[in-house]
Tab-separated table of C-alpha atoms in Angstrom:
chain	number	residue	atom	x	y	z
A	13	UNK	CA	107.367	-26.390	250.902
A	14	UNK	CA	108.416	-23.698	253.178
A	15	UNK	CA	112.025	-24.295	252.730
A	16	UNK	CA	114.550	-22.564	250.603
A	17	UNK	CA	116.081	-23.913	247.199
A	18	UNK	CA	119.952	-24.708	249.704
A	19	UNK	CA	117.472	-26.355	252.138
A	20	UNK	CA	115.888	-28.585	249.387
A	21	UNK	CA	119.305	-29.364	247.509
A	22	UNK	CA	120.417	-30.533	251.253
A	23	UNK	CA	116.845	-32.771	252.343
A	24	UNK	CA	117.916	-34.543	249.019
A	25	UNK	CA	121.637	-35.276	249.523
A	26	UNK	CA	120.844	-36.722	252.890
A	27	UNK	CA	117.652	-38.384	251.764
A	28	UNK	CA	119.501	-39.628	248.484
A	29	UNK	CA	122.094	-40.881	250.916
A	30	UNK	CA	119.900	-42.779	253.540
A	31	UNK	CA	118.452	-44.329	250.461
A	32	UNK	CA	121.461	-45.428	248.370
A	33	UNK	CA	122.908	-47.000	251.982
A	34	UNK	CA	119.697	-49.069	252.460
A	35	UNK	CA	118.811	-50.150	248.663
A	36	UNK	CA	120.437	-53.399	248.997
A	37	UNK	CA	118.583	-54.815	251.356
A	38	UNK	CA	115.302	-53.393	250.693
A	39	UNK	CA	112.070	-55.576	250.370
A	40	UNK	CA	110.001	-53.375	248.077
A	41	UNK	CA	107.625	-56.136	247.369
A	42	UNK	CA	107.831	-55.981	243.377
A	43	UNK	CA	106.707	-58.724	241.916
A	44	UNK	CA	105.208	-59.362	238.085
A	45	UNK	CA	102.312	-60.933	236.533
A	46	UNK	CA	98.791	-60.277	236.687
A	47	UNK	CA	97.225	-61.111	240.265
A	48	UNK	CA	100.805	-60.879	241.334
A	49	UNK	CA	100.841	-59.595	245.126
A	50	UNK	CA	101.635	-56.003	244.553
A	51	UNK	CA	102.571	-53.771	247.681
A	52	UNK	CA	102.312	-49.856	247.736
A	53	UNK	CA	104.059	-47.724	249.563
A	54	UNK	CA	101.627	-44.284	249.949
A	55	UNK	CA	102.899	-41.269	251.380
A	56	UNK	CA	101.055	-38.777	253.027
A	57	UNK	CA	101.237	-36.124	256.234
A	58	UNK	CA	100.427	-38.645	258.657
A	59	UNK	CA	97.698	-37.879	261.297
A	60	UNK	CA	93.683	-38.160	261.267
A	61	UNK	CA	94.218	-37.287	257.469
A	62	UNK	CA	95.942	-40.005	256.607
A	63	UNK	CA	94.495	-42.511	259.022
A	64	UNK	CA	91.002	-41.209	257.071
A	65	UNK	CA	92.543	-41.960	253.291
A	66	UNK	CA	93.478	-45.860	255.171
A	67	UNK	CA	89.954	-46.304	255.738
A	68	UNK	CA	88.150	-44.352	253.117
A	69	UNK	CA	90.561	-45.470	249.795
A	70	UNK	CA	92.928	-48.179	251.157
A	71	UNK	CA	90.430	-50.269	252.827
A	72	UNK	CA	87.791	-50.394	250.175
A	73	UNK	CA	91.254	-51.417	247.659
A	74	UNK	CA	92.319	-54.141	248.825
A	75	UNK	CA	89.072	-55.619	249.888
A	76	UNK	CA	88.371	-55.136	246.111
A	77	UNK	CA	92.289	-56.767	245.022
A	78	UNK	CA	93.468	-58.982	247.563
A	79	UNK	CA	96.860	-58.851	245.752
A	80	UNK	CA	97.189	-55.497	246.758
A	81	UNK	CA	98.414	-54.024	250.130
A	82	UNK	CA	99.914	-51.072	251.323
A	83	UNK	CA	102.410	-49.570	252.760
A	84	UNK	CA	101.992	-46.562	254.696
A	85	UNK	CA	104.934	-43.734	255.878
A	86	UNK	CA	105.033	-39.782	256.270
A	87	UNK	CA	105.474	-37.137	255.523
A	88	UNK	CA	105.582	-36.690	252.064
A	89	UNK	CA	107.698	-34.333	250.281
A	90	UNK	CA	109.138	-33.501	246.657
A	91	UNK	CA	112.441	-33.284	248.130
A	92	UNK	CA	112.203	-36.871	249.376
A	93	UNK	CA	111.152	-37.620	245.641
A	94	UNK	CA	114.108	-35.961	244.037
A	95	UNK	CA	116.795	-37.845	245.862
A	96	UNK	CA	115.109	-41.072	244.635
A	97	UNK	CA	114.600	-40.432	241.279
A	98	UNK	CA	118.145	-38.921	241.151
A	99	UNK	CA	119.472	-42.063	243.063
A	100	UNK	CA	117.917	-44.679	241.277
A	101	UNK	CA	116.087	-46.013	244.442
A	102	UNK	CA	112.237	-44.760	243.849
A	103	UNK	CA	110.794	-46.923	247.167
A	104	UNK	CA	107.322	-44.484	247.081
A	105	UNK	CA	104.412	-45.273	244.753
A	106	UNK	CA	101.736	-43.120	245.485
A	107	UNK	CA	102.085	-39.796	247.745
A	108	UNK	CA	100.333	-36.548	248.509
A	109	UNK	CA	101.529	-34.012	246.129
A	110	UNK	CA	100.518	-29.946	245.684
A	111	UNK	CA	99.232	-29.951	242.008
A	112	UNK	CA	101.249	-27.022	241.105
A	113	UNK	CA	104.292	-29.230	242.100
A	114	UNK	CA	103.402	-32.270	240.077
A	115	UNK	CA	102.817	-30.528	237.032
A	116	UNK	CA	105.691	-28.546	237.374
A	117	UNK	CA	107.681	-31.469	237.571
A	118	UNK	CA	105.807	-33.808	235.273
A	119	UNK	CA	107.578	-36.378	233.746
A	120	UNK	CA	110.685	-35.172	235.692
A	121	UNK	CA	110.251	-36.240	239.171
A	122	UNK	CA	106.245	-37.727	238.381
A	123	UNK	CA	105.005	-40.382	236.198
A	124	UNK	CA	102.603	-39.243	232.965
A	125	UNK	CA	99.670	-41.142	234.190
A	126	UNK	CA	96.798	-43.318	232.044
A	127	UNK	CA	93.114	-42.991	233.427
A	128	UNK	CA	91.195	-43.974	230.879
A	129	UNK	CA	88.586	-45.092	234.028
A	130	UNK	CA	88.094	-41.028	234.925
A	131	UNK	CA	85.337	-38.596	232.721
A	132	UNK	CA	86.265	-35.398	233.705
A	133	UNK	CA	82.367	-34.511	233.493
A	134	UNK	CA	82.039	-36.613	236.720
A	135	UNK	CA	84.558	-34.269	238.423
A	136	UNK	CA	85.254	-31.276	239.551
A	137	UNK	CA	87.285	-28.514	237.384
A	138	UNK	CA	91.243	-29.498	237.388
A	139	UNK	CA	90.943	-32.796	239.458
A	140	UNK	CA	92.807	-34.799	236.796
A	141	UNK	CA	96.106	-33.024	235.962
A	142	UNK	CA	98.772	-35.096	233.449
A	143	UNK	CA	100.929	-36.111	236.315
A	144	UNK	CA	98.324	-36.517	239.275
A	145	UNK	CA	94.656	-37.004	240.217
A	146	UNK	CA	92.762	-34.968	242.679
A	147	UNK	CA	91.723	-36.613	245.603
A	148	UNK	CA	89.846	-33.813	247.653
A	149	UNK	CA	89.340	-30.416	247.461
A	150	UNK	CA	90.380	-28.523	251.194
A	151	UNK	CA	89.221	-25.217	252.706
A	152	UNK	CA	91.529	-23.433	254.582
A	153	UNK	CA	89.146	-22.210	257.219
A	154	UNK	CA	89.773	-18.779	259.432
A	155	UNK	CA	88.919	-20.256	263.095
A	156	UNK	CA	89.044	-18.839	266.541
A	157	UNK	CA	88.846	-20.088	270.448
A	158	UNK	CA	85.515	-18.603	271.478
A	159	UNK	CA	86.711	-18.548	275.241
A	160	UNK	CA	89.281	-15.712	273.754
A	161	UNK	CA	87.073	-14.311	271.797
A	162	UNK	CA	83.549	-14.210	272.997
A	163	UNK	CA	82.527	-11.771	270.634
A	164	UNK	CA	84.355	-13.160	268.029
A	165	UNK	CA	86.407	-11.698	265.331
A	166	UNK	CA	84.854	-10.962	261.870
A	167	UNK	CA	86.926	-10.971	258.906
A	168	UNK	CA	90.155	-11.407	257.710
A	169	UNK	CA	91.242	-8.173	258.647
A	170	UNK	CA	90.282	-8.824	262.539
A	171	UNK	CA	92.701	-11.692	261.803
A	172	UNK	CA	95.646	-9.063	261.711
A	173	UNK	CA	94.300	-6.591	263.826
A	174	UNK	CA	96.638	-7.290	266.945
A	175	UNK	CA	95.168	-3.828	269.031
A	176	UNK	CA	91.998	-5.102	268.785
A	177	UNK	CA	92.245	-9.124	269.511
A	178	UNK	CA	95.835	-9.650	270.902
A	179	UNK	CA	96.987	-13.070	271.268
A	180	UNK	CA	98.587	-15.651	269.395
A	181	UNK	CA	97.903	-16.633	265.268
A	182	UNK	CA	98.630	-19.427	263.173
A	183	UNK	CA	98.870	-20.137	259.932
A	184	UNK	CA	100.414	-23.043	258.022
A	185	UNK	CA	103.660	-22.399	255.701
A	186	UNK	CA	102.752	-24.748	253.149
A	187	UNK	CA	101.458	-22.597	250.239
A	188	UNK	CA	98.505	-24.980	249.499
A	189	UNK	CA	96.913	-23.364	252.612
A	190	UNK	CA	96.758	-19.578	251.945
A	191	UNK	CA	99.512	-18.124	253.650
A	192	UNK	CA	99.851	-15.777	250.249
A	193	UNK	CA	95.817	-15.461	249.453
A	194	UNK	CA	94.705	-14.332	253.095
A	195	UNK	CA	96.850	-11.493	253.442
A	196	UNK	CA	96.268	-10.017	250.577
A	197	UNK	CA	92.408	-10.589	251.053
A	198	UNK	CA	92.951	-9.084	254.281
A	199	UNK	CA	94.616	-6.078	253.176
A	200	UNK	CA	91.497	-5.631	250.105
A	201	UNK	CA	92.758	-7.239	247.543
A	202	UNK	CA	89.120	-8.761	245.653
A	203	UNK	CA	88.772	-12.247	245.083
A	204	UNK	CA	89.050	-12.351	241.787
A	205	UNK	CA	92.355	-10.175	241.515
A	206	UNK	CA	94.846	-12.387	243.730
A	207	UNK	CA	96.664	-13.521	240.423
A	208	UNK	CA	99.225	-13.008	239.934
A	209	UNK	CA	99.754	-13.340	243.567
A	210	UNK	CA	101.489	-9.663	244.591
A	211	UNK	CA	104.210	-11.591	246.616
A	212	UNK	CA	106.022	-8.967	248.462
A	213	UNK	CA	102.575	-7.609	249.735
A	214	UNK	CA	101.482	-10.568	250.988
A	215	UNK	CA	105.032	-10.820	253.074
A	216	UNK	CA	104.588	-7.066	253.842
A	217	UNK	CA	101.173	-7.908	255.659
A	218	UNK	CA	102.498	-10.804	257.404
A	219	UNK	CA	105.560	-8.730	258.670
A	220	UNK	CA	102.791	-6.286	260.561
A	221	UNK	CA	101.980	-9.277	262.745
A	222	UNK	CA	105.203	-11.444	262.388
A	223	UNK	CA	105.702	-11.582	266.235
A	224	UNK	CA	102.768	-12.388	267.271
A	225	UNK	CA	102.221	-15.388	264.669
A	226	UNK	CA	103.233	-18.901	264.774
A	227	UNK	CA	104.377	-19.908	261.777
A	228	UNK	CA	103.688	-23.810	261.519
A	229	UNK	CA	105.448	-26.049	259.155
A	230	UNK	CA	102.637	-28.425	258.589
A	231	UNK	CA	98.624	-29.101	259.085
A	232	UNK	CA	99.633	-31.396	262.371
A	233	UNK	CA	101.871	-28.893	263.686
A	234	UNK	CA	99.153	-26.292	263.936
A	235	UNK	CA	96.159	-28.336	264.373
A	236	UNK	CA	98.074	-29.674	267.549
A	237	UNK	CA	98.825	-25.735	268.842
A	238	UNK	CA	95.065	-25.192	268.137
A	239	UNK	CA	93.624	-28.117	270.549
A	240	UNK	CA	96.667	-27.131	273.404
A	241	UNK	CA	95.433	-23.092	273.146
A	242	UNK	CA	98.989	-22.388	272.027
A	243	UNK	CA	97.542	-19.998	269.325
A	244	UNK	CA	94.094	-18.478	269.883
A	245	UNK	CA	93.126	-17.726	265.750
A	246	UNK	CA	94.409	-19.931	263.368
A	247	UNK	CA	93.793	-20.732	259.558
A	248	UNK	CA	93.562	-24.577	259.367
A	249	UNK	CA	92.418	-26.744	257.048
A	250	UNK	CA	88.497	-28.200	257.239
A	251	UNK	CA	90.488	-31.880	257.420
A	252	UNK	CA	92.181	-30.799	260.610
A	253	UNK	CA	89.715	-27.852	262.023
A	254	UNK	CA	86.515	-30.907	262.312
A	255	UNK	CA	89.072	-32.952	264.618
A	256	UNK	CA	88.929	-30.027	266.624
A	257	UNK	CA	85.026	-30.027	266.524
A	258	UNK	CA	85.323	-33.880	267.240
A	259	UNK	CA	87.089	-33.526	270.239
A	260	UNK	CA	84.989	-30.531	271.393
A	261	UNK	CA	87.118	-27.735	271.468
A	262	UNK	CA	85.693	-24.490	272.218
A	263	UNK	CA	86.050	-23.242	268.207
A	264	UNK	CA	84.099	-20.742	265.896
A	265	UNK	CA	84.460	-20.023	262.014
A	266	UNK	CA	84.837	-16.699	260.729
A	267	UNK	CA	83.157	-17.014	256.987
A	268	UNK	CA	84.923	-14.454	254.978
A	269	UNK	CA	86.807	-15.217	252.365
A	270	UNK	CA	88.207	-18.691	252.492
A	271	UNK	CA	90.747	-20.254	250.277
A	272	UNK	CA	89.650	-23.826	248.725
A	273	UNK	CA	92.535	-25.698	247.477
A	274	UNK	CA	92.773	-29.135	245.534
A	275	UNK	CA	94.876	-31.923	247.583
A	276	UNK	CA	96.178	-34.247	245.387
A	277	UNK	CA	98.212	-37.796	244.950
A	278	UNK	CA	101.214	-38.140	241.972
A	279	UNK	CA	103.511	-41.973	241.291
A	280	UNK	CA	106.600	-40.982	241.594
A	281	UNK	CA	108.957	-41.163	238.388
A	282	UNK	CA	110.213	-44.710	238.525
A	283	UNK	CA	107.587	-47.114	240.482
A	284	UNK	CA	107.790	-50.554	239.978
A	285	UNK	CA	104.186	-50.577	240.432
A	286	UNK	CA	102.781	-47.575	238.448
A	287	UNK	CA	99.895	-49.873	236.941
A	288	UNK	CA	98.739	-50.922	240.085
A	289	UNK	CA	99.250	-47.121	241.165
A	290	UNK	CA	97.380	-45.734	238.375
A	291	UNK	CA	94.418	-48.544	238.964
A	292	UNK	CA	94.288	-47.285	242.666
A	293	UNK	CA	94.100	-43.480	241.854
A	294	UNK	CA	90.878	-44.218	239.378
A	295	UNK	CA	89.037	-45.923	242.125
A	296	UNK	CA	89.589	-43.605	245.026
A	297	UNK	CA	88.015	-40.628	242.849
A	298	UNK	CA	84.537	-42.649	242.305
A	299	UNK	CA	81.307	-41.565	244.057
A	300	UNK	CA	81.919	-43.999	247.455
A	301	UNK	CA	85.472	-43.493	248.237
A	302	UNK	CA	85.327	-39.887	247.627
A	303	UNK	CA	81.604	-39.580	249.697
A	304	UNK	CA	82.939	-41.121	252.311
A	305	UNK	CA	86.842	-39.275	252.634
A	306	UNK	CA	84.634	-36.129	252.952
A	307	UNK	CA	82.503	-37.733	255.734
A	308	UNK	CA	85.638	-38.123	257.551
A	309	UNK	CA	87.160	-34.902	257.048
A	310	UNK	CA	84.798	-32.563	256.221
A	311	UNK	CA	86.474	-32.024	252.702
A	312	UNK	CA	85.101	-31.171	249.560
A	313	UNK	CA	84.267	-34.432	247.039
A	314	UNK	CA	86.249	-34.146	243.776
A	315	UNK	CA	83.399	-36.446	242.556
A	316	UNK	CA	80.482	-34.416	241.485
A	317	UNK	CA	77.975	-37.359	242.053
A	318	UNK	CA	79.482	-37.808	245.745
A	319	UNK	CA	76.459	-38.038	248.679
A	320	UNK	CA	78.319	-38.007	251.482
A	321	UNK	CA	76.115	-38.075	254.946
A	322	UNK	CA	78.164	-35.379	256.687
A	323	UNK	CA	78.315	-35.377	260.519
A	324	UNK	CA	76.587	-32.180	262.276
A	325	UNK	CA	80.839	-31.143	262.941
A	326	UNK	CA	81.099	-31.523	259.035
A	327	UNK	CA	78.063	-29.790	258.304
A	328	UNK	CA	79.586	-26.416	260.132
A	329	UNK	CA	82.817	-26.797	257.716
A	330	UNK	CA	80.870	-27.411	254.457
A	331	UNK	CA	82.258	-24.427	252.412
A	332	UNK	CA	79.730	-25.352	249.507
A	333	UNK	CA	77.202	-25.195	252.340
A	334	UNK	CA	74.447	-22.720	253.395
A	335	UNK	CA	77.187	-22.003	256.618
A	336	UNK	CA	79.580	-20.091	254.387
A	337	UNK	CA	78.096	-16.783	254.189
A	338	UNK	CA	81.221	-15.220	252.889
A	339	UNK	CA	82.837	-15.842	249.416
A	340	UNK	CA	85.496	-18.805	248.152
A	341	UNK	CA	88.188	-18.463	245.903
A	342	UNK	CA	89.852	-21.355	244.290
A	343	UNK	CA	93.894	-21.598	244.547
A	344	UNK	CA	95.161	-21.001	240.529
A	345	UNK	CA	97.035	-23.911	239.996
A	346	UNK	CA	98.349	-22.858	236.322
A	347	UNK	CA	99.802	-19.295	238.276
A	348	UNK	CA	101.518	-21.966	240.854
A	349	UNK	CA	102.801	-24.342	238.527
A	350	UNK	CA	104.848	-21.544	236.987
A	351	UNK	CA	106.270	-19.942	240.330
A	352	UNK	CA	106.234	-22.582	242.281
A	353	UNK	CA	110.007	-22.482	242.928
A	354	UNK	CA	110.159	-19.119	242.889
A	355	UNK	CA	107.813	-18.412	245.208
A	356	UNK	CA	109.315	-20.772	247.782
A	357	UNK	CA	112.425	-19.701	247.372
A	358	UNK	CA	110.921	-16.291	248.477
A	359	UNK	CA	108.528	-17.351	250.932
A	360	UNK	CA	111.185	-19.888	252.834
A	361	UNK	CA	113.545	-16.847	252.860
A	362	UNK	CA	111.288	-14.426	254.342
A	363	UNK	CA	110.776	-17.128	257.150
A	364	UNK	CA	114.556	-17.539	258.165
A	365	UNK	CA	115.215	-13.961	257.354
């Protein structure tokens, strides 16, 4: 997401290439028929996250269809999905997807989808967009070492305060995790006047602390500088910060203002198994699945009537919890949709620049 529109065009030559060169001896697993065996290949960003969605939605699946297995391969990315629609070759069937990005390419590079299984009463607002279905919600927590910090820092703006806690940052380039919302939050913009997202701003903040920020390209990247001490205040996802917790790192929450996003999961234009794909994505957003991907991750249920039994690590990450003390506001995905290449263009730009 970080990269620029020549960066994109390139990803998909090559991956168009790589795909065209191994189409013709490819065992996608298509087959016909109901009760047919039907394989899917899901894409994802790899890690705890996606070794959660194995247990949590996959698991429970196939148990339920023994037709159906699946095949699993990161990272996922819209670039990857061009060059296969474009090719001919779609080999993906169900992948993690911003929502701004599927419905800005709906029906172009993502299939329309039919859930007739999902009431949006039973979810929460936005989980079921035309070209994809909502399959957690994630807060993009502000965290901190506590050996660094034993007093801690306490808001956003301590976050960019470099005179008063040097040392290193991190935040995540993917704009599903805040990197536009939290400076502008930091610098005073309220909550409810982020859209339309002041761009330049944002950049302008980031630019005060530029050299003394790493700059990760995805949630593993930074989750892994986090656990080695390689940045000492980071904004990470709740999926990523309770492995953290999990493996007892010494790290605090700072509950300001935190940025809740919806993750969610698109078909690719072209599957040979859309129906199968379509059957999956209505079962993974019922009351168990979703209960129990937030018990694993510390995410927020897309499923209202969700129960999960969160872990005491969880519990400290709940941002619908009585631990947030601070406020929440909710990524616009209609402002996204509209910018979406716009804004990367800009934000991949600024990063190079």
């Amino acid at each position: 997401m970080s990269g620029s529109r020549t960066a994109l065009a390139g990803a998909a030559l090559v991956a168009a290439a790589t795909l065209l060169a191994g189409c013709a001896s490819a065992d996608d697993g298509s087959t016909s028929g109901t009760g047919a065996p039907e394989k899917l290949t899901f894409v994802s960003y790899g890690g705890s996250g996606q070794e959660a969605q194995i247990k949590a939605f996959q698991e429970p699946y196939t148990a339920a269809h023994p037709n159906v297995t699946f095949a699993n391969s990161s990272p996922a990315d819209v670039a990857q999905v061009k060059a296969q629609v474009q090719a001919g070759v779609v080999q993906w069937d169900v992948m993690s997807v911003a929502p701004a990005a599927a419905k800005q390419n709906c029906g172009t590079l993502f299939e329309k989808l039919s859930v007739p299984k999902l009431d949006p009463k039973d979810l929460s607002p936005q989980a079921v967009g035309e070209c994809y279905v909502g399959n957690w919600s994630n807060a993009t927590i502000f965290g901190y070492n506590a050996a660094k910090y034993p007093e801690g820092p306490k808001s956003l703006k301590d976050f960019f305060d470099t005179a008063k806690f040097p040392g290193k940052r991190g935040v995540i380039t993917n704009l599903q995790n805040g990197i536009l919302e939290f400076p502008l939050l930091a610098d005073g913009v309220a909550p409810d006047k982020l859209y339309p997202i002041d761009v330049d701003r944002a950049l302008r903040k980031w630019d005060t602390i530029r050299k003394d920020t790493l700059f990760a390209a995805n949630v593993g990247a930074l989750q892994q500088a986090a656990s080695a001490d390689q940045v000492d205040m980071f904004l990470l996802p709740d999926s990523r910060m309770i492995s953290l917790l999990n493996d007892k790192k010494n790290v605090k929450m700072v509950w300001d203002t935190t940025v809740i996003t919806l993750n969610a999961l698109a078909v690719p234009l072209g599957s040979k198994h859309k129906a199968a794909a379509e059957d999956f994505l209505q079962s993974l957003v019922q009351p168990e699945p979703a209960a129990k991907i937030a018990e694993a991750l510390g995410v927020v249920p897309v499923n209202v009537n969700a129960k999960p039994n969160l872990s005491e690590n969880a519990r400290q990450l709940e941002v619908n919890g009585p631990v947030n003390t601070g406020k929440s506001v909710t990524q616009d995905i209609d402002w996204y949709s509209q910018n979406f290449d716009a804004v990367t263009t800009r934000l991949g730009n600024w990063l190079v620049g």
